[in-house]
XYZ file of C-alpha atoms in Angstrom:
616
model
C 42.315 53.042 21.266
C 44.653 55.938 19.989
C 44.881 57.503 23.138
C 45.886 54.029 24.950
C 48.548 53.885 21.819
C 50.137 57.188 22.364
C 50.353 56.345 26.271
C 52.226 53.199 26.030
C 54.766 54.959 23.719
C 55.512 57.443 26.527
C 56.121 54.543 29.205
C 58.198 53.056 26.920
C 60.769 56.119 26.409
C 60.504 57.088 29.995
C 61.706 53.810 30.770
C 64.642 53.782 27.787
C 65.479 56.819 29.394
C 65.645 55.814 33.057
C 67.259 52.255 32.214
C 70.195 54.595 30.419
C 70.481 56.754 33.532
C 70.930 53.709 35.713
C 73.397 51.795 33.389
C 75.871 54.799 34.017
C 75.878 54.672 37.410
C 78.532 53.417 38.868
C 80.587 52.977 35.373
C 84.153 53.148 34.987
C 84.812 56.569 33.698
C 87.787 54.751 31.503
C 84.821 53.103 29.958
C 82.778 56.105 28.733
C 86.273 58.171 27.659
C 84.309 60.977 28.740
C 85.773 61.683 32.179
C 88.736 60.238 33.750
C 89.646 60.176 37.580
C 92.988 59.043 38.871
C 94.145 58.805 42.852
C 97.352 58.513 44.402
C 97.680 57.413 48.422
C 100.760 58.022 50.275
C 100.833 57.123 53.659
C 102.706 59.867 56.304
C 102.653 60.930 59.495
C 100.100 58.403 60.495
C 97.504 59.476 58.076
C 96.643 59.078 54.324
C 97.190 61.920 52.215
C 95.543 62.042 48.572
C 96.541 63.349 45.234
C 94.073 62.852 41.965
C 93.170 64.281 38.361
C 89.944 64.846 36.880
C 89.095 65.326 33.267
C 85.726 65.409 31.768
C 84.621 66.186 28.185
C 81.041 66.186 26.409
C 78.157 66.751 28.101
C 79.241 65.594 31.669
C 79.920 67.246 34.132
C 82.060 67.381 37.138
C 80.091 68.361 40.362
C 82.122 69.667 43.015
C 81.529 67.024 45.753
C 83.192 63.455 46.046
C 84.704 61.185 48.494
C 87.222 58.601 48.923
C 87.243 54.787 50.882
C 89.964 52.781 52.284
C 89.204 49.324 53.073
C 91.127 46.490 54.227
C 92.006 44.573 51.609
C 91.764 41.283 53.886
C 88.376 40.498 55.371
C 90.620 39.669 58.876
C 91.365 42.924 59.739
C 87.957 44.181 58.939
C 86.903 43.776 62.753
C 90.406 46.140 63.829
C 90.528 48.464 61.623
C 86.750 48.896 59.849
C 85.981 50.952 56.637
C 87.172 54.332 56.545
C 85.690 57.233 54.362
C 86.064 60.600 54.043
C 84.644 63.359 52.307
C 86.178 65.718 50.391
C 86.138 68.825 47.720
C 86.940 67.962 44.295
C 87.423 71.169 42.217
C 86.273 71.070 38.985
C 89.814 71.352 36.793
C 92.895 70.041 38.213
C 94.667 67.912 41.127
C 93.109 67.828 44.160
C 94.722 66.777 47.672
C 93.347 65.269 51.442
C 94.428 64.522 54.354
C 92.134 61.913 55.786
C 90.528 62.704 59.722
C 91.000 59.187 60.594
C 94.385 57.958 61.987
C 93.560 54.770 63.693
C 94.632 52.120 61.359
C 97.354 50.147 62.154
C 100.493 50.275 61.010
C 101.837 46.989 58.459
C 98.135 47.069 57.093
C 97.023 46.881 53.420
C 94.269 48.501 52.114
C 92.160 49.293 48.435
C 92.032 53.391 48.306
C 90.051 54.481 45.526
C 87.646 57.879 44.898
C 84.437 58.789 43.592
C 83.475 61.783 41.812
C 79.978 62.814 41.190
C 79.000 63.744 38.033
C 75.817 64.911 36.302
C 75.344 61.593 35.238
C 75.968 59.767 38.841
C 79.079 58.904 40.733
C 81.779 57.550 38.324
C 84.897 55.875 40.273
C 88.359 55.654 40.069
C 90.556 52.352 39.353
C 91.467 50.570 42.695
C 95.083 51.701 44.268
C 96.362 49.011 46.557
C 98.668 50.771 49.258
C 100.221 49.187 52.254
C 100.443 51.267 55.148
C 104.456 50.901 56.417
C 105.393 49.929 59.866
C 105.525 53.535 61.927
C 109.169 53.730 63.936
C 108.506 54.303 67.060
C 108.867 57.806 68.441
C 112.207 58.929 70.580
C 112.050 61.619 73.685
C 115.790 62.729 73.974
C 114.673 64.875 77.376
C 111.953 66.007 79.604
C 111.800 69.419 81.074
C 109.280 70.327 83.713
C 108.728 74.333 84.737
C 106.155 74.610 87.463
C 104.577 78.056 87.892
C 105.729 80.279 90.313
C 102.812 79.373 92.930
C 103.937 75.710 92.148
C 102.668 72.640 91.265
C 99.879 72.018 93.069
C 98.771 75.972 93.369
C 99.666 77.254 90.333
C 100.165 73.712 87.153
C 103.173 73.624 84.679
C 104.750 73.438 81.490
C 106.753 70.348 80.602
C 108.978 70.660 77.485
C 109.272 67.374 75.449
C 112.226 66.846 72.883
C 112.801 64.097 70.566
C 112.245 62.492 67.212
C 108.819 60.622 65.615
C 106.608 62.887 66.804
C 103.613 65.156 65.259
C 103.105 68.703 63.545
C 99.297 67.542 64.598
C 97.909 68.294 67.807
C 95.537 66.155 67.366
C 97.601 62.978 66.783
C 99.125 63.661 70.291
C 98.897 62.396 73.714
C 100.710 63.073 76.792
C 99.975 61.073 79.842
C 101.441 61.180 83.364
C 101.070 58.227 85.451
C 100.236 58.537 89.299
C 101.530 56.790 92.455
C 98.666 54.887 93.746
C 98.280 54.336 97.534
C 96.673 50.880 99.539
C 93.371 52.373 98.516
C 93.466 53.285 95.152
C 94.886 51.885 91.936
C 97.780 54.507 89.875
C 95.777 56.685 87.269
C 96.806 58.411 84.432
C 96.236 62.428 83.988
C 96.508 63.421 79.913
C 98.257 66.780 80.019
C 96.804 69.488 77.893
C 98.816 69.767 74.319
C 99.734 73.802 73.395
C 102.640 72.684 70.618
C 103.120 69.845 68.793
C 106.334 69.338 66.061
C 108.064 66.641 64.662
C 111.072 66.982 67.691
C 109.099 68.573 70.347
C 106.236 69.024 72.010
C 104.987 71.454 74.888
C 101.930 70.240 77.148
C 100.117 72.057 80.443
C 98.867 70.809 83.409
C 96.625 73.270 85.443
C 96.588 73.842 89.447
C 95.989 71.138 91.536
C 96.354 68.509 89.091
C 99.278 67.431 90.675
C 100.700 67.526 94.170
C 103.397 64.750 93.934
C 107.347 64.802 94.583
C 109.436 62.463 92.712
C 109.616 60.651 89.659
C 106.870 59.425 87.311
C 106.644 57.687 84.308
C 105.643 59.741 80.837
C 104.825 58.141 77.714
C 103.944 59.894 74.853
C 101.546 58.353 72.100
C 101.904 59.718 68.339
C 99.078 58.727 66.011
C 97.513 55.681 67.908
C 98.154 53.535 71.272
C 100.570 51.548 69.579
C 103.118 53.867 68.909
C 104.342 55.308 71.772
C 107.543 56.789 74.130
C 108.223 56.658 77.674
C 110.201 58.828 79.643
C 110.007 60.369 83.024
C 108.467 63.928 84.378
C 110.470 64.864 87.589
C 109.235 67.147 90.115
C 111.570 68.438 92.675
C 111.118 68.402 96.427
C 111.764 66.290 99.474
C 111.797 62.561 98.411
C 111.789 59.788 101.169
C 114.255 57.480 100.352
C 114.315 54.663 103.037
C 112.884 53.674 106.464
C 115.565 51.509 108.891
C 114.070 49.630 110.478
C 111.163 48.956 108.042
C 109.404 46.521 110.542
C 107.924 48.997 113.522
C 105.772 47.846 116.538
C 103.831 50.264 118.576
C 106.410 52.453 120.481
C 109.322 51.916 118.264
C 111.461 54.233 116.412
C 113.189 53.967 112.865
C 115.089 56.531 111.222
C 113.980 57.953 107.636
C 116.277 59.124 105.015
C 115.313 61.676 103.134
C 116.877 63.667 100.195
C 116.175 67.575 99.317
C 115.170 68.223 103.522
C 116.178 70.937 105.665
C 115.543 70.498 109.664
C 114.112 74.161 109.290
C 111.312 73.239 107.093
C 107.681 73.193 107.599
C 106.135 69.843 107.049
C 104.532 67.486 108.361
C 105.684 63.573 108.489
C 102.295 61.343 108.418
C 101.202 57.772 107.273
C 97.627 56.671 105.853
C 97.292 54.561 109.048
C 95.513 56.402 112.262
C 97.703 56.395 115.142
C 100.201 58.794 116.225
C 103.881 59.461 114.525
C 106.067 61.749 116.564
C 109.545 62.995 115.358
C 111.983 62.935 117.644
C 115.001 64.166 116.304
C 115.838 65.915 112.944
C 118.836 66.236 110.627
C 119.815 67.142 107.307
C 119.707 63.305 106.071
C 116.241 62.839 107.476
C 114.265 62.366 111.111
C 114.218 59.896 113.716
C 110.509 58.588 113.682
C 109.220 57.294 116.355
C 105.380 55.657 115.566
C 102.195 54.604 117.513
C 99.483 52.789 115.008
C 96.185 52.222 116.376
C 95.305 48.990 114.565
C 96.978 45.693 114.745
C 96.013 42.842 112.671
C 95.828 39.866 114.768
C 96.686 36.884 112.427
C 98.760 39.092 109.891
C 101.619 41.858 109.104
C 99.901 45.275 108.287
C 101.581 47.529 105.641
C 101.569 51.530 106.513
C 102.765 53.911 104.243
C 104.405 56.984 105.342
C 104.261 60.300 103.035
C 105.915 63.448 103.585
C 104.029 66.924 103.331
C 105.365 69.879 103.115
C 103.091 73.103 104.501
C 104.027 75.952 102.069
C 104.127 74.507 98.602
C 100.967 71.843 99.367
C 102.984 69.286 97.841
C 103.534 65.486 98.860
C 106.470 62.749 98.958
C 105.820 60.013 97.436
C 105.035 56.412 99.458
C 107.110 55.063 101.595
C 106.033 51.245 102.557
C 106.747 50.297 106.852
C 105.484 47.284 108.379
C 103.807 46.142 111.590
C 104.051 42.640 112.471
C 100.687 40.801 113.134
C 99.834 41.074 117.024
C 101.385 38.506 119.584
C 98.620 38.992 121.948
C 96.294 35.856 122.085
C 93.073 36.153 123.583
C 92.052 33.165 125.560
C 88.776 34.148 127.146
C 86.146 36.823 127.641
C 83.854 36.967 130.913
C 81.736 39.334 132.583
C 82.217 40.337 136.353
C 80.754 42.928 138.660
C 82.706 46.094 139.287
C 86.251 45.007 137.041
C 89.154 46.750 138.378
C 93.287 45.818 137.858
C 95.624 45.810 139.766
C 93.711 46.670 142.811
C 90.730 43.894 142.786
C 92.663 41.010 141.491
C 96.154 38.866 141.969
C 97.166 35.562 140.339
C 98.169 32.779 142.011
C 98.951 29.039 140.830
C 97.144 28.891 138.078
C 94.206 30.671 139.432
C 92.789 34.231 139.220
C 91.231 35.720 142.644
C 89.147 38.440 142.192
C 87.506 40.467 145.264
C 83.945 41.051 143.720
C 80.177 42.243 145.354
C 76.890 42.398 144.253
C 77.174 46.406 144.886
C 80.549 48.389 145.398
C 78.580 50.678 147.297
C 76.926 47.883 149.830
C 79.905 46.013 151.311
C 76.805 43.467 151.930
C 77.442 39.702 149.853
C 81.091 40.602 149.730
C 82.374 37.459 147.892
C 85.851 35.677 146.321
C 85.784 34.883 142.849
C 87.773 32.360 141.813
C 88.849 31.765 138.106
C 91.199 28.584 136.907
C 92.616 29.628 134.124
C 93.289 25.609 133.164
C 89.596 24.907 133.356
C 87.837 28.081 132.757
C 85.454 27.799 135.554
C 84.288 29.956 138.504
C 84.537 28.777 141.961
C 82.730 31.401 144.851
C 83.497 32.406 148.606
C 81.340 34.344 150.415
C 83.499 36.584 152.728
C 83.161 35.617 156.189
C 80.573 38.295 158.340
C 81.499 40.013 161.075
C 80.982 43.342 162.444
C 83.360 45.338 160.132
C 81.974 43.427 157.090
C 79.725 46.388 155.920
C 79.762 50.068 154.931
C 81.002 51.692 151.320
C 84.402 50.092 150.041
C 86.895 52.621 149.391
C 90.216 50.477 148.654
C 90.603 47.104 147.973
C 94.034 45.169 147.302
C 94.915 41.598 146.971
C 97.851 39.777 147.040
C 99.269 35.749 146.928
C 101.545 34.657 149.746
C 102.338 30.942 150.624
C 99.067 29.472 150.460
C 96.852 32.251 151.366
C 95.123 35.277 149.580
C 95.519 38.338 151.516
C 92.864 40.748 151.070
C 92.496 44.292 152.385
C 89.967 46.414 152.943
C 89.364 50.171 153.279
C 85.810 50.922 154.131
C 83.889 53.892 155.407
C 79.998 54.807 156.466
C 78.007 57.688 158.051
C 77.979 57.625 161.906
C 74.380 56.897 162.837
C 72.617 60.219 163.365
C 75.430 62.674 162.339
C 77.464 63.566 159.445
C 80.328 62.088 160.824
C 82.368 59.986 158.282
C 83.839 56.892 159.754
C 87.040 55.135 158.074
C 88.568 51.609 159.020
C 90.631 49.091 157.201
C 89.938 45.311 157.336
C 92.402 42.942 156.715
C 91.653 39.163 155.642
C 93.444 36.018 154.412
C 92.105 33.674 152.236
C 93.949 29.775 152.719
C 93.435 28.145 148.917
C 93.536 24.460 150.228
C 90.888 24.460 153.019
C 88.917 27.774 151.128
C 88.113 29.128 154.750
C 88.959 32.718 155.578
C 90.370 34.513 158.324
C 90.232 37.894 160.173
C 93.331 39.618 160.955
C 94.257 42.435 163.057
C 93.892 45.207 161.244
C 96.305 48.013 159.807
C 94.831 50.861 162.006
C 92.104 51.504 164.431
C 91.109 54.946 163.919
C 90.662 57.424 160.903
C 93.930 58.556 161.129
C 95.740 56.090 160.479
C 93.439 53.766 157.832
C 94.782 54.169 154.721
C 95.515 52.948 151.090
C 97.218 50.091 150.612
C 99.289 50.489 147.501
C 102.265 47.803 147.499
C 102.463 44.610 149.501
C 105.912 41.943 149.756
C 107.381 39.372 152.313
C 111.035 39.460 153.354
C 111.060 35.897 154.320
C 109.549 36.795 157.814
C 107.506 40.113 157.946
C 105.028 41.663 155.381
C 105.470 45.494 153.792
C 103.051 47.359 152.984
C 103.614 50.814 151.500
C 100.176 53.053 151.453
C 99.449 56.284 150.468
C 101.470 57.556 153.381
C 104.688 58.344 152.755
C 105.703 55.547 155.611
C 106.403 51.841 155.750
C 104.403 49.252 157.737
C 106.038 46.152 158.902
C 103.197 43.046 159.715
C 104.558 39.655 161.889
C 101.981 36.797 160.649
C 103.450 34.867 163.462
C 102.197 37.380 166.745
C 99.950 39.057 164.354
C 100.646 42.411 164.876
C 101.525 45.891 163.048
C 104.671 48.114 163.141
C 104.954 51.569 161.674
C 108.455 51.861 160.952
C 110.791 55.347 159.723
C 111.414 54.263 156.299
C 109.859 56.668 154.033
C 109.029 56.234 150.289
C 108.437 59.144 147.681
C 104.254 59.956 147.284
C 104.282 58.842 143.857
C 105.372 55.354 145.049
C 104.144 52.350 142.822
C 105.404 48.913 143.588
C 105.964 46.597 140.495
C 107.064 43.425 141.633
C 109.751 40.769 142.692
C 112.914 39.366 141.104
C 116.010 37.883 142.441
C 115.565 38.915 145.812
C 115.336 42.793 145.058
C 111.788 44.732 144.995
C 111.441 46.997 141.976
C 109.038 49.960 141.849
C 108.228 52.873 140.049
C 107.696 56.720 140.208
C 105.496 58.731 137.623
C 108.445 60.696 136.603
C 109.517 57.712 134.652
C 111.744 56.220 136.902
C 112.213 52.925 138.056
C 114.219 51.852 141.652
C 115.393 48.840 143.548
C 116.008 47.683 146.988
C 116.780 44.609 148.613
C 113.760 43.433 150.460
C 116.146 42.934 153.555
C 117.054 46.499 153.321
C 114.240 48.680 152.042
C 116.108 51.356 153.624
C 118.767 50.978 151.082
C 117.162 52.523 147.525
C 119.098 52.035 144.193
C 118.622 53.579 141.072
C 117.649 51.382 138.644
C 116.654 53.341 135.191
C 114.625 56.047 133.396
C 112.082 55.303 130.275
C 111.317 57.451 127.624
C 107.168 56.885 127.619
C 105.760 56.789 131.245
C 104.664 53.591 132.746
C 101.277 52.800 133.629
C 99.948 51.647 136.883
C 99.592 48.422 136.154
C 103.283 47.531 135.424
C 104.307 44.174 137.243
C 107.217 41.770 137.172
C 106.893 38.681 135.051
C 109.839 36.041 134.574
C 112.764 38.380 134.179
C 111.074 41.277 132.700
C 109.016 44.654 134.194
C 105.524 44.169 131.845
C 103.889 48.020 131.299
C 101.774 49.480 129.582
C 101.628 52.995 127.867
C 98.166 53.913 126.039
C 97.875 50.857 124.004
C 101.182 49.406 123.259
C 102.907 46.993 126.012
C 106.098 47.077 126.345
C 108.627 44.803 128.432
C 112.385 46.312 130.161
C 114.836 43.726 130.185
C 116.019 43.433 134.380
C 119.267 41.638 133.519
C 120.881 45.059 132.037
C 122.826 47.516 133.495
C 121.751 50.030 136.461
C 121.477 53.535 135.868
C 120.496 55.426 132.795
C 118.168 55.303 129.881
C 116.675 51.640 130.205
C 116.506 49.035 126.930
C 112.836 48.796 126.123
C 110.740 45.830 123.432
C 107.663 46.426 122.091
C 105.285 43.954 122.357
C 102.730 45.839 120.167
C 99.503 46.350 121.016
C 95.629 45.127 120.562
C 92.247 46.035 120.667
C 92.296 45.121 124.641
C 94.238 48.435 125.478
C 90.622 50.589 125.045
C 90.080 48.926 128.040
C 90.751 50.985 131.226
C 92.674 48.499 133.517
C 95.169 45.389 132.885
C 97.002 43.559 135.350
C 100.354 41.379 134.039
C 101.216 38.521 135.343
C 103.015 34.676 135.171
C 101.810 30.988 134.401
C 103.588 28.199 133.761
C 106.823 29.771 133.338
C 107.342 32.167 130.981
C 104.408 32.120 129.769
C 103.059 35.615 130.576
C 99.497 36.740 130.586
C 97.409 40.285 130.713
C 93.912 40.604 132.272
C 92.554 43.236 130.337
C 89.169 44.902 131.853
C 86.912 48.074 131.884
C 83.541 49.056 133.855
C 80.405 49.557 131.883
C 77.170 50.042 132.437
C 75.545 49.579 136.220
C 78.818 48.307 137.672
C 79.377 45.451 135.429
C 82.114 45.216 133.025
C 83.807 43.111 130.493
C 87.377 41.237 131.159
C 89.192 39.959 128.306
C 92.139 37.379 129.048
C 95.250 37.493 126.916
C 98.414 35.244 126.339
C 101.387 36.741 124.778
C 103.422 34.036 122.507
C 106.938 34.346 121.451
């Protein structure tokens, strides 16, 4: 019984003892009068700075660790700007001061500040300060001045030299940030420079090697303390700058002139665009180039936007963008077939709405020689055998067809072995097709013996007699009426390539670029009629009162109502996918309304043919 006594006295004082402990924590120190802590807040250079006294007497004591809280004093900015606490040294005598780590509360914002000092006896706090952070003026930048390194820019970084007012002693509390040029592929960025000095009225920042390769101007903003506060300026760096591209809407072929500031002809640099295709320079001076471009792509529904940068070789530096346009493709495709053996030019002609092609099961077995037929109203295929005779067979070399008043003319160069020798024998056939009664007949042939059998390369009427230039350097004169052949003394260059028709002179070509006219009364008499700038293809051909050509994948058009002689006026009429193809032939329906037969061989003889309208 005694012992239980003496036991229940000792829980009893243990637990006077630990209820005193715990009514002292967390007492006003005003309330004991045996320590006393008081805190002042001031609010500067985007961060709180404290100031406090502590006094203690009796048997407390001061232990050398405390810490101080700022909370909103409104629970609706609790979410932006959330408790903030800090710990700090507390010396044991005397005034104490902090500057808080945390410099993301707003500005305008009012907050309790009060401190806590732990003592032997438990953390004792000071009375409540109420401060109200002030609204932070917003930071000035007087000038920006950019040194790049002596390897430049992109080899070597820069310094960049920021004056002004509002800034930071802290490097911390700073941020520089440089905003990039984006392209049609990716969005502008931002690149935070490196901070080496920070001061109230300036601040230097680095940027290391290639961190930046850009010429021009750029915006720079400066952020002191938080996101809020902030200054924008710009960061220059010198070079070439392209200023502006006339004309700004291009089509394949075409030429615009670009001004440029900072350029010298004698520079080496390179004048690109982040579009595939080709972009030659064809003239320089010390305003800028003369441009002259040749995009691959063309969008067929709508306007494509290519930007063109400037590059220059020894510093690895870059323009910024310059926007061009090219217009959305006028080239219409209409249909898409497959034949045997596609060829232009020299397999098919065009005639009243109709497309006559000279087709055969196997270009290398004159056998099933047949006339395709394609009406380009109703889409459909109509087929003619070619009529059999003794000539009908062998390998076909040549083939050419051509349209004249109701009939399709079609000739033939073939050749075979001569049974049991090595002999190669060569003969030309020569056909016409009447499109009303769809029967064919023979004609005499060009010429009898090897000789003479050529390559028929250009055919036109006069009215009365048919000309056919080959790949002799001579004329041949056909009478349909007493069907017979005439080699006459009028002599055309080797390089001779008819083109067509219009107003009753005969316009052809010559692969040095140039382009000549005759009368087709007087073939003897040649004028000069022009010289282009890009070659023209094989497959040029008068439609309506324009020469239609070619050159890689553009098509362009030359205007036959200008003057004679010289450099001739050229229009692009852009170009499409159908220029891969190998062959196209140009030519006329319903008017002005012109069309290209685009077509190239593929596997086993067969190939695809793709037809196209262009619309104005």
């Amino acid at each position: 019984m005694k012992t239980n006594y003496f036991l229940c006295i000792f829980i009893l004082r243990i637990s006077c003892v630990l209820f005193f402990f715990c009514s002292c924590e967390d007492a006003e120190l005003a309330l004991t009068n045996s320590a006393k802590v008081s805190i002042q807040a001031e609010w500067k250079d985007y961060s709180f700075h404290f100031s406090a006294n502590v006094k203690s007497s009796g048997n407390l004591k001061t232990e050398e660790r405390g810490f101080v809280k700022v909370i909103p004093a409104h629970n609706e900015d609790m979410e932006s700007c959330p408790e903030q606490t800090e710990t700090l040294i507390i010396p044991l005598t005397g005034d104490f001061s902090y500057q808080t780590e945390k410099d993301n509360l707003m500005s305008g914002l009012e907050c309790w500040v009060y401190a806590y000092v732990k003592t032997n006896y438990g953390n004792f706090r000071s009375e409540i300060t109420v401060l109200k952070t002030p609204n932070q003026s917003q930071p000035q930048i007087t000038s920006v001045r950019h040194v790049p390194s002596p390897e430049g820019p992109s080899l070597g970084g820069g310094t960049v030299y920021i004056d002004g007012t509002g800034f930071s002693n802290i490097k911390r509390r700073i941020a520089v940030s440089i905003k990039t040029v984006g392209d049609l592929w990716n969005p502008p960025q931002s690149i935070f420079l490196d901070i080496q000095e920070a001061s109230f009225t300036r601040i230097v920042a680095t940027y290391p090697s290639h961190e930046w390769n850009l010429v021009g101007d750029f915006p720079l903003t400066v952020f002191v303390g938080n996101y809020e506060n902030k200054a924008v300026d710009t960061f220059k760096v010198e070079g070439v700058l392209l200023k502006s591209i006339s004309p700004c809407v291009l089509r394949y072929g075409e030429k615009a002139m670009v001004q440029m500031s900072g350029f010298s002809p004698n520079s080496d640099f390179q004048l690109a665009a982040y579009e595939s295709g080709d972009y030659k320079i064809v003239s320089t001076t010390e305003q800028g180039v003369e441009l002259q471009v040749f995009p691959d792509y063309y969008d067929p529904t709508n306007d494509r936007e290519c930007q063109l940068f400037y590059y220059d070789k020894n510093t690895n530096m870059y323009s910024t963008r310059l926007s061009f346009h090219v217009p959305a493709s006028k080239w219409l495709e209409r249909n898409a077939f497959k034949m045997l053996s596609p060829n232009a030019k020299q397999y098919n002609c065009f005639y009243q709405g109709k497309g006559y092609f000279y087709d055969t099961d196997n270009f290398f077995d004159s056998n099933n020689n047949k006339l395709k037929v394609y009406d380009l109203e109703t889409f459909s295929w109509e087929y003619y055998p070619l009529m059999d005779n003794d000539h009908n067979y062998g390998i076909n070399e040549y083939a050419d067809l051509f349209a004249h008043e109701g009939y399709i003319y079609l000739s033939i160069k073939r050749r075979r072995n001569k049974e049991g020798t090595n002999t190669v024998l060569s003969w030309q056939c020569l056909y016409r097709f009447n499109v009303n009664t769809h029967r064919w007949e023979q004609l005499k042939n060009i010429a009898d013996n090897a000789e003479d059998c050529m390559n028929i390369d250009a055919v036109w009427f006069d009215g009365q007699q048919l000309y056919v230039h080959s790949d002799k350097p001579f004329l041949w004169e056909y009478n349909p009426t007493t069907d017979s052949w005439q080699k006459t003394n009028i002599h055309f260059p080797a390089d001779f390539m008819y083109t067509g028709e219009h107003n009753g002179y005969i316009y052809y070509q010559t692969e040095d670029k140039h382009i000549y006219r005759f009368k087709k009364e007087q073939p003897e008499k040649v004028e000069y009629f022009g010289t282009l700038e890009l070659p023209v293809s094989k497959e040029a051909a008068v439609c309506g009162d324009y020469i239609y050509y070619r050159y890689e994948k553009g098509v362009f058009r030359i205007p036959l109502s200008q003057s004679v002689g010289g450099m001739l006026e050229v229009e692009s009429l852009g170009a499409v996918d159908a220029f891969y193809y190998c062959h196209g032939t140009f030519f006329s329906h319903n008017g002005d309304i012109n069309y290209l037969l685009a077509t190239r061989p593929s596997a086993m003889g067969w190939g695809d043919c793709h037809l196209y309208e262009y619309s104005n």
